[in-house]
Amino acid sequence: MSATPSLIVLLEGVSDVAAVRAIMRRNDIGGDHVELRNLQGVTNVGRVLPEIRQLQPDADVVGMCDAAEARFVERALGANSCPVSDASDLPAYGFFVCEADLEEELIRALGTERAVAAIEGAGLGGKLQALQIQPAWADRPLAEQLHRFCGVASGRKEQVAGVLAGELTRGELPEPLSMLVDRIAWSA
């Protein structure tokens, strides 16, 4: 029987969970005291956060969101006695913000060549090439093609996020992921 988690990490979706899990595994952090919770959309944070506070009042709650959705986390924290003026206040409460989104952060941190190599290593090179020859994408920058590739097919976003995140060393992590991983490691 696993222990009740003392740290709950709220993440927007399955791809975020896959990425954080891959980083935790690579860096040998976490354990039974950490629960990665898929919000199934960041808009659910306003419902989930008070539920956790009621059912597991001793658990620390942290998380990560995309910049465009930070307002939902701001509102949820504010409604739970955590005063927030704007997204710059979120890290004080253990919530970290990805500029654009997690996939863009991962691609930028790896660089396009390493991202392509990781995708090829996962057996998805042919699928990436199929996207790259489509007229709508053929002339786009490689970073845009990679970002589109991450979310173009069901289940791929989760798979690719885990693959890309697993390639990064702790020192290469983009800032929001680095701060989240540091917070998880600190809780151990």
PDB file of C-alpha atoms in Angstrom:
ATOM      1  CA  MET A   1       0.000   0.000   0.000  1.00  0.00           C
ATOM      2  CA  SER A   2       1.487   3.347  -0.986  1.00  0.00           C
ATOM      3  CA  ALA A   3       1.799   6.215   1.449  1.00  0.00           C
ATOM      4  CA  THR A   4      -0.451   9.256   1.317  1.00  0.00           C
ATOM      5  CA  PRO A   5       1.412  11.841  -0.752  1.00  0.00           C
ATOM      6  CA  SER A   6       2.795  14.804   1.146  1.00  0.00           C
ATOM      7  CA  LEU A   7       3.367  16.711  -2.109  1.00  0.00           C
ATOM      8  CA  ILE A   8       0.805  16.959  -4.888  1.00  0.00           C
ATOM      9  CA  VAL A   9       1.982  18.390  -8.202  1.00  0.00           C
ATOM     10  CA  LEU A  10      -0.856  19.819 -10.304  1.00  0.00           C
ATOM     11  CA  LEU A  11      -0.191  19.565 -14.031  1.00  0.00           C
ATOM     12  CA  GLU A  12      -2.338  20.630 -16.965  1.00  0.00           C
ATOM     13  CA  GLY A  13      -2.437  17.335 -18.830  1.00  0.00           C
ATOM     14  CA  VAL A  14      -0.917  13.962 -19.580  1.00  0.00           C
ATOM     15  CA  SER A  15       2.017  15.419 -21.514  1.00  0.00           C
ATOM     16  CA  ASP A  16       3.056  17.541 -18.533  1.00  0.00           C
ATOM     17  CA  VAL A  17       2.776  14.494 -16.250  1.00  0.00           C
ATOM     18  CA  ALA A  18       4.889  12.438 -18.684  1.00  0.00           C
ATOM     19  CA  ALA A  19       7.563  15.136 -18.873  1.00  0.00           C
ATOM     20  CA  VAL A  20       7.813  15.647 -15.112  1.00  0.00           C
ATOM     21  CA  ARG A  21       7.799  11.881 -14.507  1.00  0.00           C
ATOM     22  CA  ALA A  22      10.654  11.424 -17.031  1.00  0.00           C
ATOM     23  CA  ILE A  23      12.702  14.153 -15.347  1.00  0.00           C
ATOM     24  CA  MET A  24      12.059  12.727 -11.882  1.00  0.00           C
ATOM     25  CA  ARG A  25      13.094   9.269 -13.079  1.00  0.00           C
ATOM     26  CA  ARG A  26      16.251  10.546 -14.782  1.00  0.00           C
ATOM     27  CA  ASN A  27      17.257  12.499 -11.674  1.00  0.00           C
ATOM     28  CA  ASP A  28      16.161   9.832  -9.181  1.00  0.00           C
ATOM     29  CA  ILE A  29      13.864  12.140  -7.211  1.00  0.00           C
ATOM     30  CA  GLY A  30      10.351  11.745  -5.958  1.00  0.00           C
ATOM     31  CA  GLY A  31       8.847   8.589  -4.569  1.00  0.00           C
ATOM     32  CA  ASP A  32       5.651   7.628  -2.813  1.00  0.00           C
ATOM     33  CA  HIS A  33       5.401  11.030  -1.153  1.00  0.00           C
ATOM     34  CA  VAL A  34       4.880  12.754  -4.536  1.00  0.00           C
ATOM     35  CA  GLU A  35       1.702  12.548  -6.604  1.00  0.00           C
ATOM     36  CA  LEU A  36       1.652  13.954 -10.128  1.00  0.00           C
ATOM     37  CA  ARG A  37      -1.972  14.904 -10.717  1.00  0.00           C
ATOM     38  CA  ASN A  38      -3.351  15.442 -14.212  1.00  0.00           C
ATOM     39  CA  LEU A  39      -5.845  18.301 -14.036  1.00  0.00           C
ATOM     40  CA  GLN A  40      -7.273  17.340 -17.446  1.00  0.00           C
ATOM     41  CA  GLY A  41      -7.064  21.018 -18.302  1.00  0.00           C
ATOM     42  CA  VAL A  42      -5.749  23.844 -16.152  1.00  0.00           C
ATOM     43  CA  THR A  43      -9.214  25.380 -15.832  1.00  0.00           C
ATOM     44  CA  ASN A  44      -9.966  22.563 -13.366  1.00  0.00           C
ATOM     45  CA  VAL A  45      -7.456  23.939 -10.853  1.00  0.00           C
ATOM     46  CA  GLY A  46     -10.211  26.046  -9.277  1.00  0.00           C
ATOM     47  CA  ARG A  47     -12.123  22.871  -8.406  1.00  0.00           C
ATOM     48  CA  VAL A  48      -9.204  20.552  -7.621  1.00  0.00           C
ATOM     49  CA  LEU A  49      -7.208  22.834  -5.315  1.00  0.00           C
ATOM     50  CA  PRO A  50      -9.971  23.266  -2.687  1.00  0.00           C
ATOM     51  CA  GLU A  51     -10.745  19.536  -2.873  1.00  0.00           C
ATOM     52  CA  ILE A  52      -7.130  18.735  -2.021  1.00  0.00           C
ATOM     53  CA  ARG A  53      -7.080  21.330   0.753  1.00  0.00           C
ATOM     54  CA  GLN A  54     -10.187  19.698   2.256  1.00  0.00           C
ATOM     55  CA  LEU A  55      -9.256  16.026   1.805  1.00  0.00           C
ATOM     56  CA  GLN A  56      -5.486  16.287   2.361  1.00  0.00           C
ATOM     57  CA  PRO A  57      -4.952  19.457   4.404  1.00  0.00           C
ATOM     58  CA  ASP A  58      -1.367  18.539   5.305  1.00  0.00           C
ATOM     59  CA  ALA A  59      -0.250  18.022   1.707  1.00  0.00           C
ATOM     60  CA  ASP A  60       1.818  20.676  -0.023  1.00  0.00           C
ATOM     61  CA  VAL A  61       0.416  21.581  -3.436  1.00  0.00           C
ATOM     62  CA  VAL A  62       2.612  22.894  -6.237  1.00  0.00           C
ATOM     63  CA  GLY A  63       2.298  22.905 -10.003  1.00  0.00           C
ATOM     64  CA  MET A  64       3.083  24.213 -13.430  1.00  0.00           C
ATOM     65  CA  CYS A  65       1.010  25.923 -16.107  1.00  0.00           C
ATOM     66  CA  ASP A  66       1.354  27.670 -19.448  1.00  0.00           C
ATOM     67  CA  ALA A  67       1.565  31.474 -19.511  1.00  0.00           C
ATOM     68  CA  ALA A  68      -1.752  31.805 -21.343  1.00  0.00           C
ATOM     69  CA  GLU A  69      -3.543  29.901 -18.562  1.00  0.00           C
ATOM     70  CA  ALA A  70      -1.773  31.411 -15.544  1.00  0.00           C
ATOM     71  CA  ARG A  71      -4.885  33.449 -14.737  1.00  0.00           C
ATOM     72  CA  PHE A  72      -6.747  30.270 -13.750  1.00  0.00           C
ATOM     73  CA  VAL A  73      -4.054  29.378 -11.229  1.00  0.00           C
ATOM     74  CA  GLU A  74      -3.977  32.974  -9.965  1.00  0.00           C
ATOM     75  CA  ARG A  75      -7.744  32.872  -9.333  1.00  0.00           C
ATOM     76  CA  ALA A  76      -7.638  29.450  -7.690  1.00  0.00           C
ATOM     77  CA  LEU A  77      -4.851  30.472  -5.326  1.00  0.00           C
ATOM     78  CA  GLY A  78      -6.576  33.763  -4.525  1.00  0.00           C
ATOM     79  CA  ALA A  79      -9.797  31.903  -3.701  1.00  0.00           C
ATOM     80  CA  ASN A  80      -7.778  29.677  -1.344  1.00  0.00           C
ATOM     81  CA  SER A  81      -6.288  32.428   0.821  1.00  0.00           C
ATOM     82  CA  CYS A  82      -3.120  32.874  -1.228  1.00  0.00           C
ATOM     83  CA  PRO A  83      -3.020  36.503  -2.379  1.00  0.00           C
ATOM     84  CA  VAL A  84      -1.796  36.803  -5.968  1.00  0.00           C
ATOM     85  CA  SER A  85      -1.400  40.030  -7.950  1.00  0.00           C
ATOM     86  CA  ASP A  86      -0.214  38.447 -11.187  1.00  0.00           C
ATOM     87  CA  ALA A  87       1.740  35.488 -12.593  1.00  0.00           C
ATOM     88  CA  SER A  88       4.993  36.768 -11.093  1.00  0.00           C
ATOM     89  CA  ASP A  89       3.579  35.856  -7.650  1.00  0.00           C
ATOM     90  CA  LEU A  90       2.958  32.202  -8.555  1.00  0.00           C
ATOM     91  CA  PRO A  91       6.466  30.835  -7.800  1.00  0.00           C
ATOM     92  CA  ALA A  92       6.098  31.991  -4.176  1.00  0.00           C
ATOM     93  CA  TYR A  93       3.315  29.401  -3.899  1.00  0.00           C
ATOM     94  CA  GLY A  94       5.194  26.702  -5.811  1.00  0.00           C
ATOM     95  CA  PHE A  95       3.515  27.247  -9.192  1.00  0.00           C
ATOM     96  CA  PHE A  96       5.775  27.780 -12.179  1.00  0.00           C
ATOM     97  CA  VAL A  97       4.876  29.194 -15.584  1.00  0.00           C
ATOM     98  CA  CYS A  98       5.996  27.944 -19.002  1.00  0.00           C
ATOM     99  CA  GLU A  99       6.276  30.662 -21.617  1.00  0.00           C
ATOM    100  CA  ALA A 100       4.012  29.564 -24.449  1.00  0.00           C
ATOM    101  CA  ASP A 101       3.826  25.901 -23.364  1.00  0.00           C
ATOM    102  CA  LEU A 102       5.836  22.984 -22.040  1.00  0.00           C
ATOM    103  CA  GLU A 103       6.598  21.534 -25.469  1.00  0.00           C
ATOM    104  CA  GLU A 104       8.093  24.823 -26.640  1.00  0.00           C
ATOM    105  CA  GLU A 105      10.195  24.986 -23.466  1.00  0.00           C
ATOM    106  CA  LEU A 106      11.487  21.442 -24.060  1.00  0.00           C
ATOM    107  CA  ILE A 107      12.293  22.068 -27.745  1.00  0.00           C
ATOM    108  CA  ARG A 108      14.098  25.311 -26.912  1.00  0.00           C
ATOM    109  CA  ALA A 109      16.104  23.666 -24.106  1.00  0.00           C
ATOM    110  CA  LEU A 110      17.173  20.727 -26.271  1.00  0.00           C
ATOM    111  CA  GLY A 111      17.662  22.625 -29.489  1.00  0.00           C
ATOM    112  CA  THR A 112      16.049  21.441 -32.703  1.00  0.00           C
ATOM    113  CA  GLU A 113      18.792  18.969 -33.683  1.00  0.00           C
ATOM    114  CA  ARG A 114      18.682  17.120 -30.360  1.00  0.00           C
ATOM    115  CA  ALA A 115      14.875  17.207 -30.378  1.00  0.00           C
ATOM    116  CA  VAL A 116      14.825  15.590 -33.835  1.00  0.00           C
ATOM    117  CA  ALA A 117      17.366  12.980 -32.703  1.00  0.00           C
ATOM    118  CA  ALA A 118      15.230  12.160 -29.643  1.00  0.00           C
ATOM    119  CA  ILE A 119      12.107  11.841 -31.803  1.00  0.00           C
ATOM    120  CA  GLU A 120      13.969   9.599 -34.245  1.00  0.00           C
ATOM    121  CA  GLY A 121      15.302   7.553 -31.323  1.00  0.00           C
ATOM    122  CA  ALA A 122      11.708   6.985 -30.207  1.00  0.00           C
ATOM    123  CA  GLY A 123      10.877   5.556 -33.639  1.00  0.00           C
ATOM    124  CA  LEU A 124       8.868   8.591 -34.753  1.00  0.00           C
ATOM    125  CA  GLY A 125      11.260   9.990 -37.365  1.00  0.00           C
ATOM    126  CA  GLY A 126       9.130   8.865 -40.307  1.00  0.00           C
ATOM    127  CA  LYS A 127       6.048  10.506 -38.853  1.00  0.00           C
ATOM    128  CA  LEU A 128       7.959  13.754 -38.334  1.00  0.00           C
ATOM    129  CA  GLN A 129       9.178  13.631 -41.936  1.00  0.00           C
ATOM    130  CA  ALA A 130       5.600  13.079 -43.122  1.00  0.00           C
ATOM    131  CA  LEU A 131       4.545  16.292 -41.388  1.00  0.00           C
ATOM    132  CA  GLN A 132       7.552  18.196 -42.741  1.00  0.00           C
ATOM    133  CA  ILE A 133       6.654  17.515 -46.382  1.00  0.00           C
ATOM    134  CA  GLN A 134       3.064  18.692 -46.020  1.00  0.00           C
ATOM    135  CA  PRO A 135       2.633  21.951 -47.960  1.00  0.00           C
ATOM    136  CA  ALA A 136       1.341  23.815 -44.900  1.00  0.00           C
ATOM    137  CA  TRP A 137       4.485  22.940 -42.910  1.00  0.00           C
ATOM    138  CA  ALA A 138       7.274  22.462 -45.464  1.00  0.00           C
ATOM    139  CA  ASP A 139       8.513  26.062 -45.330  1.00  0.00           C
ATOM    140  CA  ARG A 140       8.061  26.606 -41.596  1.00  0.00           C
ATOM    141  CA  PRO A 141      11.036  26.786 -39.224  1.00  0.00           C
ATOM    142  CA  LEU A 142      12.046  23.448 -37.723  1.00  0.00           C
ATOM    143  CA  ALA A 143      11.081  24.572 -34.203  1.00  0.00           C
ATOM    144  CA  GLU A 144       7.509  25.251 -35.403  1.00  0.00           C
ATOM    145  CA  GLN A 145       7.373  21.891 -37.182  1.00  0.00           C
ATOM    146  CA  LEU A 146       8.517  20.136 -34.009  1.00  0.00           C
ATOM    147  CA  HIS A 147       5.967  21.979 -31.894  1.00  0.00           C
ATOM    148  CA  ARG A 148       3.176  21.038 -34.291  1.00  0.00           C
ATOM    149  CA  PHE A 149       4.413  17.449 -34.416  1.00  0.00           C
ATOM    150  CA  CYS A 150       4.081  17.144 -30.642  1.00  0.00           C
ATOM    151  CA  GLY A 151       0.326  17.614 -30.736  1.00  0.00           C
ATOM    152  CA  VAL A 152      -0.787  16.465 -34.168  1.00  0.00           C
ATOM    153  CA  ALA A 153      -1.877  12.911 -33.256  1.00  0.00           C
ATOM    154  CA  SER A 154      -3.705  11.410 -30.302  1.00  0.00           C
ATOM    155  CA  GLY A 155      -1.285  10.268 -27.616  1.00  0.00           C
ATOM    156  CA  ARG A 156       1.743  11.762 -29.329  1.00  0.00           C
ATOM    157  CA  LYS A 157       1.952  14.837 -27.110  1.00  0.00           C
ATOM    158  CA  GLU A 158       2.338  12.614 -24.044  1.00  0.00           C
ATOM    159  CA  GLN A 159       4.887  10.333 -25.720  1.00  0.00           C
ATOM    160  CA  VAL A 160       7.013  13.118 -27.196  1.00  0.00           C
ATOM    161  CA  ALA A 161       6.964  15.232 -24.013  1.00  0.00           C
ATOM    162  CA  GLY A 162       8.320  12.271 -22.049  1.00  0.00           C
ATOM    163  CA  VAL A 163      10.965  11.534 -24.677  1.00  0.00           C
ATOM    164  CA  LEU A 164      12.158  15.148 -24.942  1.00  0.00           C
ATOM    165  CA  ALA A 165      12.168  15.728 -21.181  1.00  0.00           C
ATOM    166  CA  GLY A 166      14.067  12.495 -20.621  1.00  0.00           C
ATOM    167  CA  GLU A 167      16.906  13.785 -22.808  1.00  0.00           C
ATOM    168  CA  LEU A 168      17.571  16.831 -20.643  1.00  0.00           C
ATOM    169  CA  THR A 169      20.111  16.830 -17.843  1.00  0.00           C
ATOM    170  CA  ARG A 170      19.171  18.621 -14.646  1.00  0.00           C
ATOM    171  CA  GLY A 171      21.314  21.600 -15.655  1.00  0.00           C
ATOM    172  CA  GLU A 172      19.589  21.867 -19.043  1.00  0.00           C
ATOM    173  CA  LEU A 173      16.028  22.034 -17.736  1.00  0.00           C
ATOM    174  CA  PRO A 174      14.046  25.119 -18.727  1.00  0.00           C
ATOM    175  CA  GLU A 175      13.472  27.445 -15.785  1.00  0.00           C
ATOM    176  CA  PRO A 176       9.877  26.460 -14.897  1.00  0.00           C
ATOM    177  CA  LEU A 177      10.734  22.756 -14.956  1.00  0.00           C
ATOM    178  CA  SER A 178      13.971  23.326 -13.070  1.00  0.00           C
ATOM    179  CA  MET A 179      12.171  25.241 -10.324  1.00  0.00           C
ATOM    180  CA  LEU A 180       9.435  22.603 -10.105  1.00  0.00           C
ATOM    181  CA  VAL A 181      11.958  19.757  -9.933  1.00  0.00           C
ATOM    182  CA  ASP A 182      13.929  21.643  -7.268  1.00  0.00           C
ATOM    183  CA  ARG A 183      10.706  22.038  -5.273  1.00  0.00           C
ATOM    184  CA  ILE A 184       9.941  18.315  -5.617  1.00  0.00           C
ATOM    185  CA  ALA A 185      13.493  17.378  -4.589  1.00  0.00           C
ATOM    186  CA  TRP A 186      13.330  19.783  -1.645  1.00  0.00           C
ATOM    187  CA  SER A 187      10.183  18.066  -0.358  1.00  0.00           C
ATOM    188  CA  ALA A 188      11.905  14.680  -0.047  1.00  0.00           C
TER     189      ALA A 188
END
